[in-house]
Amino acid sequence: MSSISHGYQHWTGESTGLCQRRWTITGYGLRLCWQSRFLKILFAVAWVGALFLMGFFFLIGQLLTPDSSLVTTITENLGKQAQSVINGLSAWILLYPEVSVDGLYRLVFSWASQLYSMLAFFAVALFVPKLIAHDLASNAILIYSSKALSRFDYILGKFGIAFTLLGLLCLAPLIAVWFVGNLLSPDWGFFYHGFPALLRAVTVGLLGVTTYSLLAMAVSSLAKRTSSATAFWILAWIISGMIANTTGRFVSWGRFLSPATCLDHISRHLYDLSGVLDKAKAMLPFFQSTLDRLPRRNPLNVIPAPDGLWLPLIFLLAFWALCFFAISKRVQTE
Amino acid sequence: MPPIIETRGLSKRYGSHQALDRVDLSIPAGTVGLLGPNGAGKSTLIRCLLQLQNKDAGTASLLGRDIDQHGREVRMRIGYAPEQDCHIPGMVGCEYVTYCAQLSGLPFAVARQRAHEMLDFVGMGQERYRKVETYSTGMKQRIKIAQAIVHDPQLVFLDEPTNGLDPKGQAHILDLIERIWKESGISVVLSSHLLHDVDRICEQIVIVAQGKVLVHDRLEELKRRRKPVAEVSVHERGPELAAAFTHHGWPSEVLSNGHVRVAHGHETLNPMIAFLRDHRVAPLEIKASPNALQELFLQALQNQGAAA
């Protein structure tokens, strides 16, 4: 039963720093969340999607390669109209790389951001009970608070879990796409021309990941039972969406009562796809005529960027503050 | 060496209930028993010292450092085993203790090694590889102590560590607590409402009631100051002996178990033994100062009640 004790031994070493102790919380949380098979599937989807995008940018790079066998094979199989489009695109990229490369990246990143935000929603639904609700249910907050950590350290450690997971799920694939896509292109000037688009993607990604992380923590801390945390998360999105839709009909700022709407507006403003399209149409007459011939009015589903950036940003910051307040209240040991 | 605990005017109120009322304490290193009835303010005092609850007024220092200014650093040198059932979900015993050590500032490799050492110390064998939520009450108490001392603190607070244990389990935990001070020199503050636990282990006593410190002194000193009392076990002649003691000027009474309790008033038992010999009484057993702590405790509470 009991093992033999060799008595008490003192320890005389150097203690780890505060960041290391915060990382201990994050590291354990990441290991705990990573046990979910469904979360692994979501990561696989995100990174397979990133691989496809890398392939797409490799293909774009091939347009600049003289006598590319890949481009030749494609144009031979797609007919004359496709050949003219590809030739036009090649010329456009060669002549206006600062617009074409940036525009392509913005277009792809904008769509990818929407897809990844959906993945983030499902990912949070999977790991939200393991953030704070678990600790509240088992009284673990008392253990954390009695150690060499403050409440803020605990919150930061937990934030690290959500932020790292969502960052690796939504943000890292886009950065990888940009890096590998440019690495595979024949002209390394793509790195330069694609950099502004990356900055936009990182800004949108950081705002999204931070918002999702804080909301996930707030929901997790408000759930009295571990099992109800996921339901709370889904309900919170549905209810906030409904409130924003309803109030948005009466007052213009009402639509920003949903964090999802705020993020969507900020994303559209930063990517500014309609601006890119206008430039492309002005530079390439064939592009304008091709788009005009298509039956749908808005084939690329580009909604013009809303005028104001500050209002959704202020609302988003208010959501962050509210979440932080709720979390810090709930993790008190009083 | 600075006092391990020093408070000045420490107060805490929950609504209309004054949980701590201007508590002034200065406790030197050693084993300290924090005694008091349920709801006296023992746990609140510990929680305020560890900053698990905000105090309303007053100052407090642990190990010579102000908790308001150096809270985090102070807690690095302090261990705490709470009364409530608490654990980090999903962890096996050794993983849990390792994690707690890391949270207290130990590097991972050291934390893992010390976790196993401490689990050996508290007498946990293969159970350490089971999830903490599956543990029995006794095992949970042991692992709480292990996580409280794994980072080699200078002071450890144990809040009702024998709660819910059978007598064998209680004895084991008390042995363990005794060893913490004797083998490691870690000061122990043992909060309990069980007088026997405190009497067995602690050198110093702090009696708390209604948020106030009623008594704070060394146990030996308290016992010495107390009026000498003995309990004499005799065969059949209890009432007769009690009457003889009273006639001799020593107040006495026959207890429900048939023993005679006598306030003999001498430092040693010799005068009483001589008295018994003179009266040709052969005692079965004589206990000097039985239940001394209980009497001190009750007396402190009575004094408090009278003052109120």
XYZ file of C-alpha atoms in Angstrom, chain A:
334
model
C 0.000 0.000 0.000
C 2.220 2.804 1.215
C 5.607 3.196 -0.298
C 8.743 3.789 1.730
C 9.444 7.423 2.419
C 13.020 8.620 2.628
C 11.934 11.591 4.724
C 11.560 15.195 3.794
C 14.125 16.730 1.452
C 14.541 20.483 1.117
C 14.834 22.120 -2.270
C 17.358 24.840 -2.917
C 16.996 25.828 -6.530
C 16.012 28.899 -8.456
C 12.305 29.437 -8.982
C 10.877 29.864 -12.434
C 9.600 33.264 -13.539
C 6.063 34.506 -13.717
C 5.751 33.951 -17.488
C 6.823 30.336 -17.063
C 4.162 29.806 -14.389
C 1.502 31.339 -16.629
C 2.695 29.120 -19.471
C 2.298 26.098 -17.173
C -1.452 26.830 -17.063
C -1.584 27.320 -20.819
C 0.465 24.212 -21.557
C -1.705 21.953 -19.425
C -4.887 23.431 -20.918
C -3.615 22.842 -24.439
C -2.824 19.205 -23.659
C -6.277 18.771 -22.126
C -8.092 20.302 -25.102
C -5.974 18.421 -27.623
C -7.399 15.139 -26.309
C -10.592 15.911 -28.253
C -10.758 13.914 -31.486
C -13.170 16.391 -33.055
C -10.799 19.262 -32.425
C -8.084 17.328 -34.255
C -10.479 16.879 -37.197
C -11.128 20.642 -37.277
C -7.394 21.287 -37.321
C -7.012 18.810 -40.163
C -9.720 20.627 -42.151
C -8.054 23.992 -41.522
C -4.616 22.829 -42.589
C -5.811 20.818 -45.586
C -7.595 23.995 -46.708
C -4.321 25.851 -46.266
C -2.554 23.258 -48.429
C -5.104 23.841 -51.206
C -4.496 27.570 -50.996
C -0.754 27.029 -51.155
C -1.379 25.006 -54.306
C -3.488 27.836 -55.710
C -0.724 30.369 -55.175
C 1.778 27.940 -56.649
C -0.452 27.880 -59.727
C -0.584 31.682 -59.824
C 3.193 31.711 -59.660
C 3.310 29.337 -62.594
C 1.508 31.945 -64.729
C 4.705 33.959 -64.675
C 6.880 31.029 -65.634
C 7.588 30.970 -69.341
C 6.582 27.648 -70.948
C 5.207 26.257 -67.715
C 4.102 22.707 -68.525
C 1.400 22.971 -65.829
C -0.145 26.110 -67.360
C 0.155 24.649 -70.854
C -1.676 21.481 -69.807
C -4.468 23.498 -68.172
C -4.981 25.887 -71.065
C -5.014 23.013 -73.559
C -7.796 21.319 -71.647
C -9.931 24.369 -70.923
C -10.421 25.866 -74.353
C -9.766 29.210 -75.972
C -11.792 31.423 -73.619
C -9.959 30.098 -70.568
C -6.679 30.492 -72.400
C -7.395 34.168 -73.005
C -8.359 34.688 -69.362
C -5.150 33.011 -68.209
C -3.076 35.005 -70.635
C -4.774 38.189 -69.435
C -4.128 37.273 -65.826
C -0.461 36.521 -66.554
C -0.105 39.879 -68.233
C -1.877 41.630 -65.389
C 0.375 40.041 -62.778
C 3.471 40.850 -64.785
C 2.479 44.455 -65.411
C 0.841 45.360 -62.091
C 2.170 42.994 -59.440
C 1.571 45.558 -56.660
C -2.185 45.410 -57.403
C -2.666 41.895 -58.704
C -0.700 40.003 -56.065
C -2.117 42.103 -53.256
C -5.630 41.794 -54.694
C -5.454 38.042 -55.085
C -4.180 37.579 -51.561
C -6.852 39.891 -50.171
C -9.587 38.024 -52.033
C -8.362 34.615 -50.924
C -7.668 35.692 -47.342
C -11.089 37.343 -47.076
C -12.883 34.160 -48.074
C -10.567 32.023 -45.993
C -11.161 34.257 -42.955
C -14.891 33.602 -43.203
C -14.313 29.865 -43.435
C -11.861 29.876 -40.550
C -14.190 31.909 -38.339
C -16.749 29.124 -38.790
C -14.133 26.578 -37.794
C -13.264 28.729 -34.791
C -16.901 28.744 -33.713
C -17.026 24.934 -33.737
C -13.602 24.641 -32.094
C -14.669 26.877 -29.205
C -17.837 24.816 -28.799
C -15.565 21.807 -28.285
C -13.087 23.259 -25.828
C -15.164 25.885 -24.000
C -16.022 23.579 -21.037
C -12.338 22.872 -20.458
C -11.348 26.506 -20.024
C -12.813 27.756 -16.744
C -16.057 25.820 -16.195
C -14.011 22.704 -15.337
C -12.049 24.598 -12.681
C -15.133 26.189 -11.182
C -16.889 22.835 -10.944
C -13.974 21.189 -9.140
C -13.028 24.168 -6.937
C -9.637 24.314 -8.653
C -9.676 28.116 -8.547
C -8.824 27.819 -4.854
C -5.703 25.827 -5.693
C -4.575 28.307 -8.352
C -5.217 31.293 -6.070
C -3.208 29.823 -3.215
C -0.128 29.459 -5.443
C 2.319 32.138 -6.531
C -0.172 33.499 -9.039
C -2.679 36.312 -9.070
C -6.161 36.213 -10.551
C -4.822 38.067 -13.570
C -2.106 35.431 -14.074
C -4.741 32.723 -14.043
C -6.894 34.588 -16.578
C -3.859 35.212 -18.775
C -2.884 31.533 -18.608
C -6.395 30.480 -19.607
C -6.521 33.122 -22.334
C -3.306 31.612 -23.675
C -5.087 28.283 -24.184
C -7.913 29.709 -26.286
C -5.665 32.143 -28.120
C -3.061 29.511 -29.019
C -5.654 26.996 -30.199
C -7.572 29.519 -32.289
C -4.379 31.122 -33.543
C -3.100 27.757 -34.781
C -6.505 26.967 -36.262
C -7.327 30.260 -37.986
C -4.306 32.511 -38.199
C -1.308 30.233 -38.618
C -2.704 28.555 -41.778
C -3.076 31.949 -43.499
C 0.460 32.964 -42.571
C 1.693 29.591 -43.819
C -0.237 30.060 -47.075
C 1.353 33.460 -47.596
C 4.847 32.212 -46.799
C 4.801 28.932 -48.749
C 2.751 30.419 -51.601
C 5.360 33.133 -52.082
C 8.218 30.743 -51.591
C 6.934 28.625 -54.475
C 6.452 31.576 -56.792
C 9.172 32.259 -59.402
C 9.342 35.935 -58.470
C 10.210 36.566 -54.846
C 8.886 40.093 -55.277
C 5.581 38.398 -54.401
C 6.739 38.500 -50.759
C 6.890 42.262 -50.992
C 3.661 42.738 -52.934
C 1.712 40.267 -50.808
C 2.868 41.690 -47.493
C 0.110 44.340 -47.098
C -2.503 41.610 -47.591
C -0.797 39.525 -44.918
C -0.878 42.478 -42.541
C -4.631 42.827 -43.139
C -5.151 39.108 -42.592
C -3.096 39.146 -39.390
C -4.978 42.195 -38.083
C -8.364 40.666 -38.832
C -7.158 37.308 -37.480
C -5.816 38.772 -34.247
C -9.007 40.711 -33.626
C -11.087 37.616 -34.337
C -8.984 35.242 -32.270
C -8.873 37.659 -29.329
C -12.643 38.190 -29.483
C -13.405 34.495 -29.729
C -10.958 33.701 -26.915
C -12.402 36.263 -24.518
C -15.984 35.323 -25.357
C -15.166 31.648 -24.893
C -13.633 32.357 -21.487
C -16.571 34.503 -20.413
C -19.084 31.841 -21.432
C -16.994 29.158 -19.747
C -16.822 31.155 -16.535
C -20.564 31.855 -16.525
C -21.564 28.226 -17.005
C -22.356 26.736 -13.643
C -21.963 23.207 -14.965
C -19.328 21.918 -17.349
C -21.946 20.281 -19.521
C -23.853 23.519 -20.087
C -20.877 25.544 -21.332
C -21.188 24.379 -24.960
C -24.923 25.090 -25.005
C -24.235 28.560 -23.547
C -21.713 29.241 -26.305
C -24.113 28.358 -29.114
C -27.005 30.201 -27.462
C -24.864 33.295 -26.924
C -24.150 33.538 -30.662
C -27.737 32.943 -31.668
C -29.188 35.405 -29.150
C -26.611 38.132 -29.817
C -27.257 37.740 -33.560
C -31.008 38.069 -33.040
C -30.624 41.115 -30.800
C -28.283 42.785 -33.299
C -30.647 42.096 -36.195
C -33.673 43.432 -34.356
C -32.088 46.561 -32.905
C -30.221 47.195 -36.168
C -33.566 47.864 -37.839
C -34.272 50.758 -35.483
C -30.845 52.244 -34.835
C -27.810 51.914 -37.086
C -25.418 51.022 -34.283
C -27.743 48.240 -33.110
C -26.241 45.745 -35.571
C -22.949 45.973 -33.690
C -24.520 44.395 -30.628
C -23.283 41.105 -32.028
C -19.514 40.515 -31.943
C -19.841 38.504 -35.162
C -21.273 41.546 -36.992
C -18.502 43.762 -35.604
C -15.856 41.356 -36.842
C -17.542 41.045 -40.218
C -17.627 44.828 -40.686
C -14.026 45.263 -39.618
C -12.956 42.448 -41.905
C -14.779 43.924 -44.913
C -13.349 47.344 -44.194
C -9.788 46.103 -43.902
C -9.824 43.792 -46.914
C -11.720 46.373 -49.020
C -12.388 43.931 -51.842
C -14.620 46.271 -53.790
C -11.715 48.703 -54.019
C -9.467 45.948 -55.346
C -12.077 44.915 -57.920
C -12.527 48.491 -59.097
C -8.779 48.806 -59.603
C -8.620 45.493 -61.432
C -11.503 46.448 -63.706
C -9.860 49.782 -64.486
C -6.558 48.136 -65.363
C -7.877 45.138 -67.254
C -10.712 45.864 -69.706
C -11.184 42.130 -70.376
C -11.775 41.580 -66.667
C -14.537 44.194 -66.674
C -16.178 42.656 -69.724
C -15.881 39.112 -68.304
C -17.553 40.142 -65.062
C -20.278 42.008 -66.957
C -21.082 38.932 -69.045
C -21.653 36.753 -65.983
C -25.326 36.249 -65.047
C -24.883 37.198 -61.356
C -24.513 40.863 -60.496
C -21.950 40.168 -57.789
C -20.237 36.902 -58.731
C -17.388 37.269 -56.260
C -19.864 38.089 -53.503
C -18.038 41.294 -52.731
C -19.925 43.656 -50.443
C -18.517 47.193 -50.409
C -16.567 48.102 -47.298
C -18.681 49.969 -44.752
C -17.625 53.533 -44.179
C -16.883 53.514 -40.497
C -14.297 51.346 -38.811
C -14.378 52.995 -35.426
C -17.898 52.118 -34.362
C -17.544 48.322 -34.739
C -14.071 48.585 -33.206
C -15.428 50.451 -30.177
C -18.184 47.889 -29.765
C -15.646 45.089 -30.049
C -13.485 46.699 -27.358
C -16.595 47.043 -25.195
C -17.247 43.318 -25.640
C -13.674 42.578 -24.577
C -14.011 44.747 -21.469
C -17.339 43.137 -20.592
C -15.892 39.653 -20.998
C -12.864 40.482 -18.878
C -15.074 41.934 -16.153
C -17.308 38.835 -16.129
C -14.336 36.469 -16.062
C -12.516 38.268 -13.266
C -15.711 38.364 -11.182
C -16.358 34.668 -11.654
C -12.864 33.451 -10.823
C -12.792 35.205 -7.463
C -12.452 32.938 -4.445
C -14.619 35.149 -2.221
